[in-house]
Coordinates of C-alpha atoms and ligand atoms in Angstrom, one line a residue:
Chain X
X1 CA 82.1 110.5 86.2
X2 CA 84.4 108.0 86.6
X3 CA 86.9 107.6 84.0
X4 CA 87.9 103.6 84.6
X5 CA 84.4 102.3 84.9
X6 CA 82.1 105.0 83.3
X7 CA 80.0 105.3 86.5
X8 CA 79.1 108.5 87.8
X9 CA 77.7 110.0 91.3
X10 CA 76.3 112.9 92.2
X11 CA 78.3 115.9 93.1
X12 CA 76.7 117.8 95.9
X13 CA 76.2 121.5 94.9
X14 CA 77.3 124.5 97.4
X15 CA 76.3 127.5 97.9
X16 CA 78.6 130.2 97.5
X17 CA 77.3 134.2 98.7
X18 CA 79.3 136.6 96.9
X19 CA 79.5 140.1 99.4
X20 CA 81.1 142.9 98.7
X21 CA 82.8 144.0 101.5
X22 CA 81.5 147.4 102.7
X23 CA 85.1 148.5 103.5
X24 CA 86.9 147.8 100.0
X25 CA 85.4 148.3 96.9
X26 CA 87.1 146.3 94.9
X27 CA 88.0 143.4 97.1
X28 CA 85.1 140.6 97.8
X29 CA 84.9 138.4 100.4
X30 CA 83.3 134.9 99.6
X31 CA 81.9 132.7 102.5
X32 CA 82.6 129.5 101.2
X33 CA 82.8 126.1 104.2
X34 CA 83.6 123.8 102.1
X35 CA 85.7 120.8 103.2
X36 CA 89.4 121.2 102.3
X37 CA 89.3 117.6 101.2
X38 CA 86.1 117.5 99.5
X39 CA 87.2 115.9 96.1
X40 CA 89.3 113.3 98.5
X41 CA 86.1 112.8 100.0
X42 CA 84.0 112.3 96.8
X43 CA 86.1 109.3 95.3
X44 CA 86.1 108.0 98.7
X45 CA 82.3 107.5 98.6
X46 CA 82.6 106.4 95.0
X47 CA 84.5 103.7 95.9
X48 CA 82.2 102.6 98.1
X49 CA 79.6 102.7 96.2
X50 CA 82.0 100.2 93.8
X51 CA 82.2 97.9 97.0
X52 CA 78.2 98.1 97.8
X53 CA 77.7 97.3 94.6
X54 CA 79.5 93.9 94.7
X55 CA 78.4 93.3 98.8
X56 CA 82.3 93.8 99.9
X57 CA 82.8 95.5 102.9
X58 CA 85.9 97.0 103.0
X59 CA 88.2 97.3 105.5
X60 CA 91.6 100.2 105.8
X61 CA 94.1 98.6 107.9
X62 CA 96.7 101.3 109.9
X63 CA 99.7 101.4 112.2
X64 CA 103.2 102.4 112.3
X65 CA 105.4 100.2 110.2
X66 CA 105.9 96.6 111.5
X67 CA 102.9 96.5 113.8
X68 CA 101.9 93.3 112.1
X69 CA 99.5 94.1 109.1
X70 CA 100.9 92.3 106.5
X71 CA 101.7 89.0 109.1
X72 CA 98.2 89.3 110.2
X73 CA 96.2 89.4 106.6
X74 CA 99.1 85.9 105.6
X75 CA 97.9 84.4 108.9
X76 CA 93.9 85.0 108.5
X77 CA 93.1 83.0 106.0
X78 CA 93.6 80.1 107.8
X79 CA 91.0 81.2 110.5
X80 CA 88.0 83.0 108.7
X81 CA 85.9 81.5 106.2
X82 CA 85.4 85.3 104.5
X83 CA 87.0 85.2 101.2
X84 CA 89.1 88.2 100.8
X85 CA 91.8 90.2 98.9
X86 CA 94.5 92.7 99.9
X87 CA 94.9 96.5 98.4
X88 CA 98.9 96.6 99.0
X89 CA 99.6 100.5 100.2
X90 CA 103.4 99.7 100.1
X91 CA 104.5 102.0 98.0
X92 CA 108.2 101.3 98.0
X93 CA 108.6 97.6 97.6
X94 CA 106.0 94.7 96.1
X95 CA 107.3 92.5 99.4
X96 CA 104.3 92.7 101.1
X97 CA 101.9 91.8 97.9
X98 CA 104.5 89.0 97.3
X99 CA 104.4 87.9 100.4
X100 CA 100.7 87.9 100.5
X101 CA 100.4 86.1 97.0
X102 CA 102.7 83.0 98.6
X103 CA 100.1 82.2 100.5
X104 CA 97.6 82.3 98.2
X105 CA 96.1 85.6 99.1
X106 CA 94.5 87.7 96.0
X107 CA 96.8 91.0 96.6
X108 CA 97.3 94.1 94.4
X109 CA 100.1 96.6 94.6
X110 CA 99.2 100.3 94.7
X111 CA 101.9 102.0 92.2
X112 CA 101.6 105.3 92.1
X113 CA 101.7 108.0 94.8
X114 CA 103.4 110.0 97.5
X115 CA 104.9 107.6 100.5
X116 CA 103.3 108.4 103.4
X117 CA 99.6 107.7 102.9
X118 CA 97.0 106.3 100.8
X119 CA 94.3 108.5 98.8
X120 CA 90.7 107.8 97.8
X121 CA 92.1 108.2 94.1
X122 CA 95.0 105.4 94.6
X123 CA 92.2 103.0 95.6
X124 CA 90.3 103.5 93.4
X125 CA 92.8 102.7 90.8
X126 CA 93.2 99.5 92.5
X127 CA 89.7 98.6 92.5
X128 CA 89.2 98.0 89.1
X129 CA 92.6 94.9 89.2
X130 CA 90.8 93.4 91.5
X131 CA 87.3 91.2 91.1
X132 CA 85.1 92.0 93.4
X133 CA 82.2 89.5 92.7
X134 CA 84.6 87.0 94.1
X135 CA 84.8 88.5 97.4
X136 CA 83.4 89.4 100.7
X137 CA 85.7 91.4 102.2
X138 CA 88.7 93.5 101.1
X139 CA 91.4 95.4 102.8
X140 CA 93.4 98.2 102.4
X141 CA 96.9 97.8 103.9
X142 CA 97.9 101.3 104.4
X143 CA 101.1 102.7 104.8
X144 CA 102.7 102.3 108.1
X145 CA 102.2 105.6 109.5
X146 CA 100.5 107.0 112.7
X147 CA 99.9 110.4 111.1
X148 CA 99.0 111.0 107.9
X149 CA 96.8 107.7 107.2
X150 CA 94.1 109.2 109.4
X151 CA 93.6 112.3 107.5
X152 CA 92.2 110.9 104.5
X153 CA 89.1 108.6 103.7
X154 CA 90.2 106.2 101.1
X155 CA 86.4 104.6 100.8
X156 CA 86.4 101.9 103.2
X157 CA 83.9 100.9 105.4
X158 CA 85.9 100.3 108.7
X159 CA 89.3 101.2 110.1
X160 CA 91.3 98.7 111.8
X161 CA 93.9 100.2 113.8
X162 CA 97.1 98.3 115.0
X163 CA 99.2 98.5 118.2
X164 CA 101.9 96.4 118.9
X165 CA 103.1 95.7 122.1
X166 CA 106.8 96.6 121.2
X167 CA 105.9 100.4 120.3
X168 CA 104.6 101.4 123.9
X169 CA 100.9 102.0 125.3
X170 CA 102.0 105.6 124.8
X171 CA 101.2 105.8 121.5
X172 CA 97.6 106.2 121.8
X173 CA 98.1 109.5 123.3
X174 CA 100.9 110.6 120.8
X175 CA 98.8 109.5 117.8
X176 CA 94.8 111.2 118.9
X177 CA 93.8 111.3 115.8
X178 CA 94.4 107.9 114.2
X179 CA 93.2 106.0 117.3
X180 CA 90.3 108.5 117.9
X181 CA 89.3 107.5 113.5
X182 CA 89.9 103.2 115.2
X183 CA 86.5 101.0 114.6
X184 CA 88.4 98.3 116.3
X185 CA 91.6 98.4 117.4
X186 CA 94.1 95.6 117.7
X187 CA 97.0 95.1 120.1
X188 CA 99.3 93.1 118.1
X189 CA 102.1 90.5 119.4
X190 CA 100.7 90.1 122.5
X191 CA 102.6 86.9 123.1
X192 CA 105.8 89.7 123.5
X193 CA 103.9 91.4 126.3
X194 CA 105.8 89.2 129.3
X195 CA 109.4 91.2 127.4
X196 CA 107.6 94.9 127.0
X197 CA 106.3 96.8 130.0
X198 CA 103.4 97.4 128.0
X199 CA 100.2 98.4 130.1
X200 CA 97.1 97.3 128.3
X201 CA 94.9 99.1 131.1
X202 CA 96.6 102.3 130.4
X203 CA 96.3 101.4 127.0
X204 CA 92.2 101.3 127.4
X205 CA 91.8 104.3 129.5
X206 CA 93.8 106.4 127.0
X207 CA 91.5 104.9 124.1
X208 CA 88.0 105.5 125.9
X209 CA 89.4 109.1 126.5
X210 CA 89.3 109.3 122.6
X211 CA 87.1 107.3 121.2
X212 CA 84.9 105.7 124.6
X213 CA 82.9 103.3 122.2
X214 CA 85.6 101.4 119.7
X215 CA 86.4 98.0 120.4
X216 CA 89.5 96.3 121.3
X217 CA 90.9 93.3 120.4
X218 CA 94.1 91.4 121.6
X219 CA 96.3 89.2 119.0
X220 CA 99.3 87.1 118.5
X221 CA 99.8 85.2 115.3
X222 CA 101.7 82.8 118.2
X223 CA 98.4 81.8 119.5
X224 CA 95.4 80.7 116.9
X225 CA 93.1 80.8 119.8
X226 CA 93.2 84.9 119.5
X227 CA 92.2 85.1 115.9
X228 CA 88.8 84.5 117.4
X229 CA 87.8 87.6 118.4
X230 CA 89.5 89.3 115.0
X231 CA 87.3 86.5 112.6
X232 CA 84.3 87.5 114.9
X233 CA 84.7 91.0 114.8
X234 CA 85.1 90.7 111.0
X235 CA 81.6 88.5 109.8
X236 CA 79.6 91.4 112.7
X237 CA 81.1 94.1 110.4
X238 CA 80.3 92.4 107.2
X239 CA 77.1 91.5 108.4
X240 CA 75.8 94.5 109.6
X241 CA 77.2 96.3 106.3
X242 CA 75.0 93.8 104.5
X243 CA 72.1 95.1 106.0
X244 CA 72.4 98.6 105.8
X245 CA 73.0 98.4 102.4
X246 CA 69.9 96.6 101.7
X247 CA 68.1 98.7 104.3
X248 CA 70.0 101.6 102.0
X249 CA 68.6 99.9 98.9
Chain C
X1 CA 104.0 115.1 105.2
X2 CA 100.3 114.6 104.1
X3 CA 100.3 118.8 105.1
X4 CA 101.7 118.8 101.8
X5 CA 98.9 117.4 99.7
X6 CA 96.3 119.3 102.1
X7 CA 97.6 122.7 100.5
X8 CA 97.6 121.5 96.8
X9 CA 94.0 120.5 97.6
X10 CA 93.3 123.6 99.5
X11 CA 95.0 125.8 96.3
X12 CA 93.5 123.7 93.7
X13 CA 90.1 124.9 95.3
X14 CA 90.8 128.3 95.8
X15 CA 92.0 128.7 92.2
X16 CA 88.8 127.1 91.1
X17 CA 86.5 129.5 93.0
X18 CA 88.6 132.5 91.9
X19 CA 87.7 131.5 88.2
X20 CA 84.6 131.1 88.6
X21 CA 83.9 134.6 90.3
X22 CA 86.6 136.2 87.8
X23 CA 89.4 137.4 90.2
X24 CA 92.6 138.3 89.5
X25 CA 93.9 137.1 92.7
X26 CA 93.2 136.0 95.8
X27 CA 94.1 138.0 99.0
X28 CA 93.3 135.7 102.2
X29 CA 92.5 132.5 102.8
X30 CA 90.8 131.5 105.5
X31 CA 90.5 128.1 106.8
X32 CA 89.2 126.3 110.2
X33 CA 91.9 123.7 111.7
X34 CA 90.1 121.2 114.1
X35 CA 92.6 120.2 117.0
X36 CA 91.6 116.5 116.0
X37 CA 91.9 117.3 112.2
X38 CA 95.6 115.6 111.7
X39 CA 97.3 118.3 110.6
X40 CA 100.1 120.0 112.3
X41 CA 99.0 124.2 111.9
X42 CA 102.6 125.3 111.7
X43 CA 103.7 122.9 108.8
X44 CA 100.4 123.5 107.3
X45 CA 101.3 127.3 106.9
X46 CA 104.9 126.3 105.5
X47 CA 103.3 124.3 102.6
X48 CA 101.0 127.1 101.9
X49 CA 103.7 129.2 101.6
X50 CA 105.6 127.1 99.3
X51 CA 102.6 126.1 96.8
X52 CA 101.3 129.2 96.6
X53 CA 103.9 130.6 94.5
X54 CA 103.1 130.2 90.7
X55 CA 99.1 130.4 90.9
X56 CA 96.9 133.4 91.3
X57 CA 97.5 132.5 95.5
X58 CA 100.9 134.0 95.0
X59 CA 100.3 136.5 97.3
X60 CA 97.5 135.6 99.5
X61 CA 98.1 135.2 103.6
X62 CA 96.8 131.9 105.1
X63 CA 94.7 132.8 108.2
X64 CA 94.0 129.4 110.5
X65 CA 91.5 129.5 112.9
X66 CA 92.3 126.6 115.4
X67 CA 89.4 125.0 116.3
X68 CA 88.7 123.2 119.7
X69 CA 86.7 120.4 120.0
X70 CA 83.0 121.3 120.5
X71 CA 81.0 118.5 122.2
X72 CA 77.9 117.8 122.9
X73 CA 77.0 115.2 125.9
X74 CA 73.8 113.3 125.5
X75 CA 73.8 112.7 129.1
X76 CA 73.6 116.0 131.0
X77 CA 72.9 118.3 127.6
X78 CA 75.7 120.6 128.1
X79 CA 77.5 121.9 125.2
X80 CA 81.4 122.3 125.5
X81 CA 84.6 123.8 124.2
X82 CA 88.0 122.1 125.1
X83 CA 91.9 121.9 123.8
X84 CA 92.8 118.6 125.4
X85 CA 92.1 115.7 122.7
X86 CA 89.4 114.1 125.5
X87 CA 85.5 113.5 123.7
X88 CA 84.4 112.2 127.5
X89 CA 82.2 115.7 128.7
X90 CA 83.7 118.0 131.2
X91 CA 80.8 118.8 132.9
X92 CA 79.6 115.0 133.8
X93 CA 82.6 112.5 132.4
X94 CA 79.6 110.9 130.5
X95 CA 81.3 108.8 127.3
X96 CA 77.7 109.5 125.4
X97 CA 79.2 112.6 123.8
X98 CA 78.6 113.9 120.2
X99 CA 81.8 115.8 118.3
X100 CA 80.3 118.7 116.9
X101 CA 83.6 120.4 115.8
X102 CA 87.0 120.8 115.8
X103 CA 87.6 117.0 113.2
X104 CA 87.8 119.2 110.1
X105 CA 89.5 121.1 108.1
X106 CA 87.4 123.6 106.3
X107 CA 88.1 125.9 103.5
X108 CA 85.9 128.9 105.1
X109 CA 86.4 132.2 103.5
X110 CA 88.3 134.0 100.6
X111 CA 89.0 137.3 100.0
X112 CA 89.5 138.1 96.2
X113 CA 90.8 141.0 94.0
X114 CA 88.2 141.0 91.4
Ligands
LIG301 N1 106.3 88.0 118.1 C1 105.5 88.4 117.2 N2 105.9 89.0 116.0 C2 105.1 89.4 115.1 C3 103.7 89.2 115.3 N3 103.0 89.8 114.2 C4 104.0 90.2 113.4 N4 105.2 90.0 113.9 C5 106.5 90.3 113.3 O1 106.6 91.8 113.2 C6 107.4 92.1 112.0 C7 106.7 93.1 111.1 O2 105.5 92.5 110.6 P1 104.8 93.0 109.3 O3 103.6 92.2 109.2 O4 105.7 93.0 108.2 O5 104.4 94.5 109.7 P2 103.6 95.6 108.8 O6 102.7 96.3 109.7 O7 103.0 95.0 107.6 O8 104.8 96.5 108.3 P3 104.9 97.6 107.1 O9 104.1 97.1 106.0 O10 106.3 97.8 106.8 O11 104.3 98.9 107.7 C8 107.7 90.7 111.3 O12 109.0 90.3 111.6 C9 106.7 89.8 111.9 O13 107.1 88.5 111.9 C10 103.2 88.6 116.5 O14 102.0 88.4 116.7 N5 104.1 88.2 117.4
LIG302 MG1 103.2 95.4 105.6
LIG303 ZN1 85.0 103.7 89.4
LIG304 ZN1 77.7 115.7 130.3

């Protein structure tokens, strides 16, 4: 039951087998498999079910700090026609949000919480500052962090994972797990690659080691011509979430 | 540190299922650590033993299983173990691979003074 908006979803039930252990009387053993982040996992669907409701596909945007996430959701909006708003995971500061809300962008700073990721829980507090009916699509602007980000489902529909050519092409192999949860990833400042000896091939055979079938993108707020394939990327996703939730319907 | 909020969620669910079947405390915990799950084993078992402190974990041991990816490949149908963080199959370097395990982290078994 949700506390904020009075919905509820269903909890799925579990079956736990109490044994006895032959060899101790008076010690049992219960088999249990349950996910360790099971309630994490819960809200997560819940607030996706908040987005489906409203048609917003919902994206959770990740990288190290300074990859470009906050640059590239001030420079979108000039480029894509989707109307969107930003879930600010900046713990620390409200620059980004600011920044964000200077250019007009609807943006809502997460308050509470540990530093070093974002929850399903923290979203969802978000989600109910922000109106969805007046949207299409909505990100999450994680916490800049290669590690723990990737470990928790915070209800999105899509990860967008950032690389920017400053950090190295190494860092696909340093970080498995975050690039291996990528729908897309984006290689970010690519108008610095002639100043980094940054090898996008390597960068692609590391990635289809990990995750053969995401899709990569190259950008550089320098160059309008390469929010193309981003905008493009974006309306697929949306669109193709717009169907399967009618298809779910 | 996100190993840190993986144990309170780990002890907040033992301590539920010990209430429920009426233990006093809780022995063992066992729990399956996927090599792609995130989390780094050895801070993992320093958390634990931090949390578990002041709740009826007190004195329980944490035993990880490390799990390796499983994978199945669509290709040639051979089912396969590995360490390395690679999804593409061993046996035929086909990309059309299915992870079966070794993503999660599971809560899989308690043992329980009752
Ligand atoms: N040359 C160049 N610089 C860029 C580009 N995109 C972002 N930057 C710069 O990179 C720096 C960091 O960008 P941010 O957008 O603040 O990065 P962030 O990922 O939001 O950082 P955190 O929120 O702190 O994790 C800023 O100085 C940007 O101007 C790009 O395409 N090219
Ligand atoms: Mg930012
Ligand atoms: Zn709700
Ligand atoms: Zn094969």
């Amino acid at each position: 039951m949700c506390q904020d908006c009075g919905c509820s979803i269903t909890h799925d039930h579990h079956d736990h087998s109490l044994k006895t252990n032959p060899q101790l009387n008076d010690k049992k053993t219960l088999s249990v498999i349950h996910k360790i982040l099971s309630k994490n996992d819960l809200e997560a669907q819940h607030n996706r079910n908040h987005f489906n409701q409203h048609q917003v596909t919902a994206f959770n945007i990740m990288s190290s700090p300074g990859s470009g996430k906050t640059t590239l959701l001030e420079h979108l909006c000039q480029y894509s026609n989707l109307r969107y708003a930003v879930i600010e995971g900046d713990l620390e500061t409200s620059r980004d949000a600011d920044r964000l809300i200077a250019k007009g962008i609807l943006a809502y700073q997460i308050q509470t919480g540990s530093a070093c990721h974002l929850d399903a829980f923290m979203v969802h507090g978000a989600l109910h500052h922000i109106k969805l009916d007046e949207l299409d699509i909505c990100f999450v602007e994680n916490v800049g962090n290669l590690v723990c980000p990737a470990s928790y489902d915070v209800g999105t529909h899509k990860n967008i994972v950032l690389l920017s050519v400053p950090e190295g092409d190494d860092k696909i192999e340093k970080y498995p797990v975050m690039f291996r949860k990528a729908d897309v990833v984006v290689i970010t400042k690519t108008d610095l690659l002639p100043y980094f000896d940054f090898n996008l091939e390597h960068a692609k055979a590391e990635l289809y080691k990990l995750n053969p079938h995401v899709d990569l993108i190259e950008l550089s707020v320098k160059d309008a011509a390469t929010f193309n394939p981003l905008v493009n990327w974006l309306a697929t996703a949306h669109d193709n979430n717009l169907t399967a939730n009618i298809q779910e319907a | 540190m996100h190993e840190y909020s993986i144990v309170m969620a780990l002890i907040e669910q033992c301590e539920a299922l010990a209430k429920q079947h009426q233990a006093i405390a809780v022995e063992r915990v066992d729990i399956k650590v996927g090599i792609l799950s995130g989390v780094e084993p050895s801070l993992l078992a320093q958390a634990f033993n931090t949390f578990k402190l002041d709740g009826i974990c007190a004195k329980a041991s944490l035993d990880m299983h490390i799990q390796p990816l499983v994978l199945q490949c669509n290709h040639c149908n051979t089912r396969s173990e590995q360490m390395h963080r690679v999804v593409l199959c061993p046996d035929c370097n086909s990309a059309d691979t299915r992870v079966v395990d070794g993503e999660d982290m599971m809560l899989m078994q308690l043992e329980m003074d009752t």
